[in-house]
Coordinates of C-alpha atoms in Angstrom, one line a residue:
X11 CA 69.0 -4.5 -72.4
X12 CA 65.3 -5.5 -74.0
X13 CA 65.8 -6.3 -77.8
X14 CA 63.7 -3.7 -78.9
X15 CA 66.4 -0.7 -77.4
X16 CA 68.9 -3.1 -78.6
X17 CA 67.5 -2.6 -81.7
X18 CA 66.9 1.2 -81.5
X19 CA 70.4 2.1 -80.7
X20 CA 72.0 0.3 -83.4
X21 CA 69.7 2.5 -86.0
X22 CA 69.6 5.8 -84.3
X23 CA 71.3 8.0 -87.3
X24 CA 73.0 10.4 -84.3
X25 CA 76.6 10.3 -83.7
X26 CA 77.3 8.5 -80.5
X27 CA 79.4 11.4 -79.0
X28 CA 76.5 13.9 -80.2
X29 CA 74.1 11.9 -77.3
X30 CA 76.7 12.7 -74.9
X31 CA 76.5 16.2 -74.2
X32 CA 73.8 18.8 -72.9
X33 CA 72.3 20.6 -74.3
X34 CA 71.9 18.0 -77.6
X35 CA 69.0 16.9 -79.0
X36 CA 68.3 13.5 -77.5
X37 CA 69.2 10.6 -80.1
X38 CA 67.2 10.7 -83.4
X39 CA 64.7 8.1 -84.6
X40 CA 65.2 7.5 -88.3
X41 CA 61.9 8.4 -90.2
X42 CA 60.3 6.5 -93.7
X43 CA 61.3 2.7 -91.7
X44 CA 58.9 0.0 -92.9
X45 CA 56.3 -0.6 -90.6
X46 CA 57.6 -3.5 -88.2
X47 CA 60.6 -1.8 -87.2
X48 CA 59.2 1.7 -86.8
X49 CA 56.7 -0.5 -84.8
X50 CA 59.6 -1.9 -82.6
X51 CA 61.0 1.8 -82.4
X52 CA 57.8 3.2 -80.9
X53 CA 57.6 0.5 -78.3
X54 CA 61.4 1.4 -77.4
X55 CA 60.7 5.1 -77.3
X56 CA 59.7 5.0 -74.1
X57 CA 63.6 3.9 -73.0
X58 CA 64.5 6.8 -75.1
X59 CA 65.2 9.1 -72.2
X60 CA 66.3 6.7 -69.7
X61 CA 69.1 6.1 -72.0
X62 CA 70.6 9.4 -72.4
X63 CA 69.9 9.8 -68.8
X64 CA 72.3 7.4 -68.3
X65 CA 74.7 8.3 -71.1
X66 CA 74.6 12.2 -69.4
X67 CA 75.4 10.6 -65.9
X68 CA 78.3 8.6 -67.2
X69 CA 79.8 10.8 -69.8
X70 CA 79.9 13.8 -67.4
X71 CA 80.1 12.2 -63.7
X72 CA 82.5 14.9 -62.6
X73 CA 79.5 17.2 -62.8
X74 CA 76.5 15.4 -62.5
X75 CA 75.3 12.6 -60.5
X76 CA 72.1 10.7 -60.1
X77 CA 69.1 11.1 -57.1
X78 CA 67.3 8.3 -56.1
X79 CA 65.2 7.9 -59.2
X80 CA 68.1 8.1 -61.6
X81 CA 67.3 11.7 -62.7
X82 CA 70.2 13.8 -63.0
X83 CA 71.5 16.5 -61.2
X84 CA 74.4 18.6 -60.2
X85 CA 76.9 17.1 -58.2
X86 CA 77.4 18.0 -54.7
X87 CA 74.8 20.9 -54.7
X88 CA 71.7 21.5 -52.7
X89 CA 69.4 24.0 -53.4
X90 CA 68.0 25.9 -50.2
X91 CA 64.6 27.9 -51.0
X92 CA 64.4 31.0 -48.6
X93 CA 66.6 29.9 -46.1
X94 CA 66.6 31.6 -42.6
X95 CA 70.0 33.3 -41.7
X96 CA 70.1 31.0 -38.8
X97 CA 70.1 27.6 -40.9
X98 CA 72.8 29.0 -43.4
X99 CA 74.7 29.4 -40.2
X100 CA 74.2 25.8 -39.1
X101 CA 74.7 24.3 -42.5
X102 CA 78.3 25.9 -42.8
X103 CA 79.1 24.7 -39.2
X104 CA 78.3 21.4 -40.4
X105 CA 80.9 21.6 -43.6
X106 CA 78.5 23.3 -46.3
X107 CA 79.8 25.9 -48.6
X108 CA 77.5 28.4 -49.7
X109 CA 78.4 28.5 -53.9
X110 CA 75.9 31.5 -54.8
X111 CA 72.4 33.3 -53.8
X112 CA 70.2 34.3 -55.9
X113 CA 67.4 36.6 -55.0
X114 CA 64.1 36.6 -57.6
X115 CA 62.3 39.5 -56.8
X116 CA 59.3 39.1 -59.4
X117 CA 58.7 35.8 -57.5
X118 CA 59.6 36.7 -54.0
X119 CA 62.2 33.9 -53.7
X120 CA 65.8 33.5 -52.8
X121 CA 67.5 30.5 -53.8
X122 CA 70.7 29.7 -51.8
X123 CA 72.7 26.5 -53.4
X124 CA 74.8 24.9 -51.2
X125 CA 78.3 22.6 -51.5
X126 CA 77.6 19.1 -49.3
X127 CA 81.0 18.7 -47.9
X128 CA 83.8 16.4 -49.6
X129 CA 82.5 13.1 -50.1
X130 CA 79.2 13.5 -48.9
X131 CA 76.3 12.5 -51.9
X132 CA 73.5 15.0 -51.9
X133 CA 70.8 12.1 -50.5
X134 CA 73.3 11.9 -47.6
X135 CA 73.6 15.9 -47.5
X136 CA 69.8 16.4 -47.6
X137 CA 69.1 13.9 -44.7
X138 CA 71.7 16.4 -42.7
X139 CA 70.2 19.5 -43.7
X140 CA 66.6 17.8 -42.5
X141 CA 67.8 17.5 -39.1
X142 CA 69.4 20.5 -38.8
X143 CA 66.6 22.7 -40.6
X144 CA 63.3 20.4 -39.9
X145 CA 61.3 23.7 -41.3
X146 CA 63.9 23.7 -44.0
X147 CA 63.2 23.7 -48.0
X148 CA 66.0 21.8 -49.6
X149 CA 66.4 19.9 -52.9
X150 CA 68.2 18.8 -55.5
X151 CA 69.5 20.8 -58.6
X152 CA 67.9 18.9 -61.1
X153 CA 68.3 19.0 -64.6
X154 CA 65.8 19.0 -67.0
X155 CA 66.1 17.6 -70.6
X156 CA 64.0 18.1 -73.6
X157 CA 61.4 15.6 -74.6
X158 CA 61.3 14.8 -78.5
X159 CA 63.6 13.7 -81.4
X160 CA 65.4 15.8 -84.4
X161 CA 66.0 14.0 -87.5
X162 CA 70.1 14.3 -87.5
X163 CA 69.7 14.9 -91.5
X164 CA 67.1 16.8 -93.3
X165 CA 64.9 15.1 -95.4
X166 CA 64.9 15.6 -99.2
X167 CA 61.4 16.7 -99.1
X168 CA 60.0 19.9 -100.2
X169 CA 57.4 20.2 -97.3
X170 CA 57.4 24.0 -95.2
X171 CA 55.7 24.2 -92.0
X172 CA 53.2 26.8 -92.9
X173 CA 53.2 27.6 -88.7
X174 CA 49.9 27.6 -86.9
X175 CA 47.8 30.7 -88.5
X176 CA 50.6 33.5 -87.6
X177 CA 52.7 33.9 -84.9
X178 CA 51.5 35.2 -81.7
X179 CA 51.9 38.5 -80.6
X180 CA 54.1 38.0 -77.3
X181 CA 55.2 34.5 -75.9
X182 CA 57.8 33.0 -74.1
X183 CA 60.2 30.1 -74.3
X184 CA 62.7 28.0 -71.5
X185 CA 64.4 25.8 -73.9
X186 CA 68.3 25.7 -75.3
X187 CA 69.6 28.4 -77.7
X188 CA 67.5 29.5 -80.5
X189 CA 69.0 30.5 -84.1
X190 CA 67.2 33.4 -84.3
X191 CA 69.1 34.0 -87.7
X192 CA 66.7 31.6 -89.6
X193 CA 64.5 32.5 -92.0
X194 CA 61.8 31.4 -89.9
X195 CA 62.1 33.8 -87.4
X196 CA 62.0 36.9 -90.2
X197 CA 59.7 39.7 -88.8
X198 CA 59.6 38.2 -85.0
X199 CA 61.5 40.4 -82.3
X200 CA 63.6 37.8 -80.3
X201 CA 64.2 38.9 -76.9
X202 CA 67.2 36.5 -75.7
X203 CA 68.3 35.7 -72.2
X204 CA 71.2 33.9 -70.7
X205 CA 74.7 32.8 -71.3
X206 CA 76.0 36.2 -71.0
X207 CA 77.0 38.0 -74.6
X208 CA 77.2 34.2 -76.2
X209 CA 75.0 33.2 -78.9
X210 CA 74.7 29.3 -78.9
X211 CA 71.6 28.2 -80.9
X212 CA 70.8 24.5 -80.3
X213 CA 68.8 22.0 -82.5
X214 CA 66.3 21.7 -79.8
X215 CA 65.3 25.4 -78.9
X216 CA 65.3 26.5 -82.3
X217 CA 62.9 23.9 -83.5
X218 CA 60.6 24.2 -80.5
X219 CA 60.9 28.4 -81.3
X220 CA 60.0 27.5 -85.0
X221 CA 56.6 25.9 -83.8
X222 CA 56.3 28.3 -81.0
X223 CA 56.7 31.9 -82.8
X224 CA 58.2 31.2 -86.0
X225 CA 56.8 31.5 -89.7
X226 CA 57.9 29.3 -92.3
X227 CA 57.0 32.1 -94.6
X228 CA 58.7 34.9 -92.7
X229 CA 55.7 36.8 -92.6
X230 CA 55.4 37.2 -88.4
X231 CA 55.3 41.2 -88.0
X232 CA 55.4 42.2 -84.8
X233 CA 55.8 39.2 -82.9
X234 CA 57.6 38.8 -80.2
X235 CA 59.3 35.9 -78.8
X236 CA 61.1 35.8 -75.0
X237 CA 63.6 32.9 -75.4
X238 CA 65.8 31.8 -72.2
X239 CA 68.5 29.6 -72.6
X240 CA 69.2 27.7 -69.7
X241 CA 71.5 25.4 -71.1
X242 CA 74.7 27.5 -72.6
X243 CA 76.2 24.5 -73.8
X244 CA 77.9 23.2 -70.4
X245 CA 77.5 20.0 -68.9
X246 CA 74.9 21.3 -66.3
X247 CA 72.9 23.1 -67.9
X248 CA 69.4 22.8 -67.9
X249 CA 69.8 23.2 -63.9
X250 CA 66.0 24.2 -61.8
X251 CA 68.5 27.3 -60.4
X252 CA 68.9 28.7 -64.2
X253 CA 65.5 27.5 -65.1
X254 CA 64.1 29.6 -61.5
X255 CA 66.0 33.0 -62.6
X256 CA 64.7 32.5 -66.5
X257 CA 61.3 32.4 -65.1
X258 CA 62.3 35.5 -62.9
X259 CA 63.0 37.3 -66.2
X260 CA 59.7 36.6 -68.1
X261 CA 58.0 37.4 -65.0
X262 CA 59.7 41.2 -64.7
X263 CA 59.2 41.0 -69.0
X264 CA 55.3 40.6 -68.3
X265 CA 55.2 37.3 -70.8
X266 CA 51.7 36.1 -70.0
X267 CA 52.7 32.6 -71.8
X268 CA 55.4 30.6 -71.5
X269 CA 56.5 27.3 -73.2
X270 CA 58.3 24.7 -71.4
X271 CA 59.3 21.7 -73.9
X272 CA 61.2 20.2 -70.8
X273 CA 61.1 17.5 -68.6
X274 CA 62.1 15.9 -65.4
X275 CA 61.3 14.7 -61.6
X276 CA 59.2 16.7 -58.9
X277 CA 61.3 19.5 -57.5
X278 CA 60.7 21.5 -54.3
X279 CA 62.0 24.5 -56.2
X280 CA 60.2 23.7 -59.4
X281 CA 56.8 23.7 -57.5
X282 CA 57.4 26.9 -56.1
X283 CA 58.2 28.4 -59.7
X284 CA 55.1 27.4 -61.0
X285 CA 53.0 28.8 -57.6
X286 CA 54.9 32.0 -57.8
X287 CA 54.2 32.7 -61.9
X288 CA 50.5 31.2 -61.7
X289 CA 50.1 33.5 -59.0
X290 CA 51.1 36.6 -60.7
X291 CA 48.7 35.4 -63.6
X292 CA 50.9 33.4 -66.0
X293 CA 50.3 30.6 -67.8
X294 CA 52.7 27.5 -68.1
X295 CA 52.6 25.5 -71.4
X296 CA 54.5 22.3 -70.7
X297 CA 55.4 18.8 -72.8
X298 CA 54.2 15.8 -71.1
X299 CA 57.1 13.4 -71.6
X300 CA 57.9 10.6 -73.7
X301 CA 58.7 8.1 -71.3
X302 CA 55.7 5.6 -72.1
X303 CA 51.9 5.2 -71.2
X304 CA 52.7 3.7 -67.9
X305 CA 55.5 5.9 -66.4
X306 CA 55.0 7.9 -63.9
X307 CA 54.4 11.6 -63.9
X308 CA 57.3 14.3 -65.6
X309 CA 57.3 17.6 -64.4
X310 CA 56.7 20.5 -65.0
X311 CA 53.8 19.3 -66.9
X312 CA 52.1 17.8 -64.0
X313 CA 52.0 20.2 -61.8
X314 CA 48.1 21.5 -61.0
X315 CA 47.3 24.7 -63.6
X316 CA 50.6 23.9 -66.2
X317 CA 48.3 23.0 -69.6
X318 CA 50.2 19.8 -70.2
X319 CA 50.5 18.8 -73.7
X320 CA 50.5 15.1 -75.4
X321 CA 51.1 14.5 -79.1
X322 CA 49.3 12.5 -82.2
X323 CA 50.1 11.8 -85.4
X324 CA 48.7 12.7 -88.7
X325 CA 45.8 9.7 -87.9
X326 CA 44.7 11.0 -84.5
X327 CA 46.6 8.3 -82.6
X328 CA 48.5 8.9 -79.6
X329 CA 52.3 8.5 -80.0
X330 CA 53.2 5.2 -78.4
X331 CA 55.9 6.8 -76.1
X332 CA 54.0 9.6 -75.2
X333 CA 52.9 9.3 -71.4
X334 CA 49.3 9.4 -70.2
X335 CA 47.3 10.8 -66.9
X336 CA 46.3 13.2 -65.4
X337 CA 48.9 15.7 -66.4
X338 CA 47.5 15.7 -70.1
X339 CA 45.0 18.8 -70.8
X340 CA 45.4 18.9 -74.4
X341 CA 46.9 16.7 -77.7
X342 CA 48.4 18.4 -80.5
X343 CA 50.5 17.4 -83.5
X344 CA 53.4 16.0 -82.7
X345 CA 54.8 13.5 -85.5
X346 CA 56.2 14.1 -88.6
X347 CA 56.4 18.1 -88.1
X348 CA 58.8 20.1 -89.7
X349 CA 60.6 22.7 -87.7
X350 CA 63.2 25.0 -88.5
X351 CA 67.0 23.3 -88.5
X352 CA 69.7 25.6 -86.3
X353 CA 72.0 26.7 -89.1
X354 CA 69.5 26.8 -91.6
X355 CA 67.0 24.2 -93.5
X356 CA 64.0 22.3 -92.2
X357 CA 64.1 19.2 -89.9
X358 CA 61.3 16.1 -89.3
X359 CA 60.5 16.6 -85.4
X360 CA 58.7 14.0 -82.9
X361 CA 57.6 13.9 -79.7
X362 CA 55.7 16.1 -76.7
X363 CA 58.0 18.8 -77.1
X364 CA 57.2 20.1 -80.5
X365 CA 53.2 19.8 -79.7
X366 CA 53.5 22.0 -76.8
X367 CA 54.4 25.2 -78.6
X368 CA 51.7 24.5 -80.9
X369 CA 49.1 25.0 -78.1
X370 CA 51.5 27.6 -76.1
X371 CA 51.0 29.8 -79.4
X372 CA 47.1 29.2 -79.2
X373 CA 46.9 30.3 -75.3
X374 CA 49.3 33.5 -76.1
X375 CA 46.8 34.6 -78.5
X376 CA 43.8 34.7 -75.8
X377 CA 46.2 36.1 -73.2
X378 CA 48.1 39.5 -73.8
X379 CA 49.4 40.1 -70.5
X380 CA 49.4 38.2 -67.0
X381 CA 45.9 38.6 -65.1
X382 CA 44.8 36.6 -62.0
X383 CA 43.3 33.4 -62.7
X384 CA 44.5 33.6 -66.0
X385 CA 45.1 29.7 -66.8
X386 CA 41.4 29.0 -66.0
X387 CA 40.2 31.1 -68.8
X388 CA 42.7 30.4 -71.4
X389 CA 42.2 26.4 -70.7
X390 CA 38.1 27.0 -71.2
X391 CA 38.5 28.9 -74.2
X392 CA 41.1 26.3 -75.9
X393 CA 38.4 24.0 -74.6
X394 CA 36.2 25.3 -77.1
X395 CA 38.4 24.8 -80.0
X396 CA 39.7 21.5 -79.5
X397 CA 38.3 18.7 -81.0
X398 CA 37.2 15.4 -78.7
X399 CA 39.2 12.4 -79.4
X400 CA 38.8 8.6 -77.3
X401 CA 36.0 8.9 -74.5
X402 CA 33.3 11.5 -74.5
X403 CA 34.6 14.5 -72.5
X404 CA 38.5 15.1 -70.9
X405 CA 40.0 11.9 -70.2
X406 CA 44.1 10.7 -69.7
X407 CA 45.0 10.1 -73.2
X408 CA 43.8 13.3 -74.9
X409 CA 42.5 15.7 -72.8
X410 CA 39.6 18.2 -74.0
X411 CA 40.9 16.8 -76.9
X412 CA 42.5 18.5 -80.0
X413 CA 44.2 21.9 -81.0
X414 CA 46.3 22.9 -84.0
X415 CA 44.9 20.7 -86.6
X416 CA 46.0 23.7 -88.7
X417 CA 49.6 22.6 -88.5
X418 CA 48.8 19.3 -90.6
X419 CA 49.7 20.8 -93.6
X420 CA 53.4 20.7 -92.2
X421 CA 53.0 16.8 -92.4
X422 CA 54.1 14.4 -95.5
X423 CA 51.1 12.5 -96.6
X424 CA 50.8 9.5 -94.1
X425 CA 52.3 6.1 -95.4
X426 CA 49.8 3.4 -96.1
X427 CA 50.6 0.7 -94.1
X428 CA 47.3 -1.0 -94.3

């Protein structure tokens, strides 16, 4: 363990138990620390998700296992994408069991979840299925996590986020549960999906939703938020199969722009979902992730056509933990922002998770309903609103430039660290 990571773990304010379950906020970065300490935390920020994933796998080993990259996935489950009946019969003969089957009519997808034979890890199970059905598409049932931090204890500051110019008319969210009773959502028609009749508000989902569709002054008349909770307080929450069902719901509701502030590994089902949504004219906006500048791409932001968003601080500096690369289309505020806190009040947030909804709400104002080629048109319109940062033109740090500068009043005054 590096010295910076050890210091980070000692300083995290959230109780250890709170950092282990799904879906809970990732460990909180303390705010207002002296610059040398904050710099150490920034250097260690890219290791936060690794720490969190390892904790999840250790705590929930009964339900989760790691893929070869170390990414979490539902234990013993294999996702078959539109398999043939002959392929399923061969799988059954080899000891696989069909757990559930879902037809996503809006996306022309059929998902069959198979349970591997007892004692067989998913990696070996996938190899067996590849031999049984060389033309088939099979993958892990990966679990996707949020990409940001939320202060565990609300600050005493009276700063209130104003919202970025009023709520968009209709916008979608795939995340954890939203506390729709929060004053920030006064006047917003929140349509929920997931978890049956249960309402399970969560810190991450509530914070992202408040930046996406809320208004701290409670003046967002006519706005609609279509919020899909894919976690539901379960150890296996955030699985790609549940994400697929949420996307199908949003497609049925014809929600043009969908924010996904979740990150994880490449996955064949996720790629198929992204392609299906784009072909139907939906626009997906996603956080690029906080694994650091040299980390490999995270998904869905890294898939072609998805609008990937990175995060900057109050001085337009890229967050040290924010990822770089071709997945970056735009930058937005992502440090010191204030967002709705589940249960009431406001809390400071940090990360690309909270920059993405600021871009998604702008995109939602450009597109009322899904339309062919919508993503390209929306990107061109947003380009016209962006302020170029870094090298002239698009680059791998800021993309086309900075959007949502009207969110800046949400920030406390920058600390003079000269």
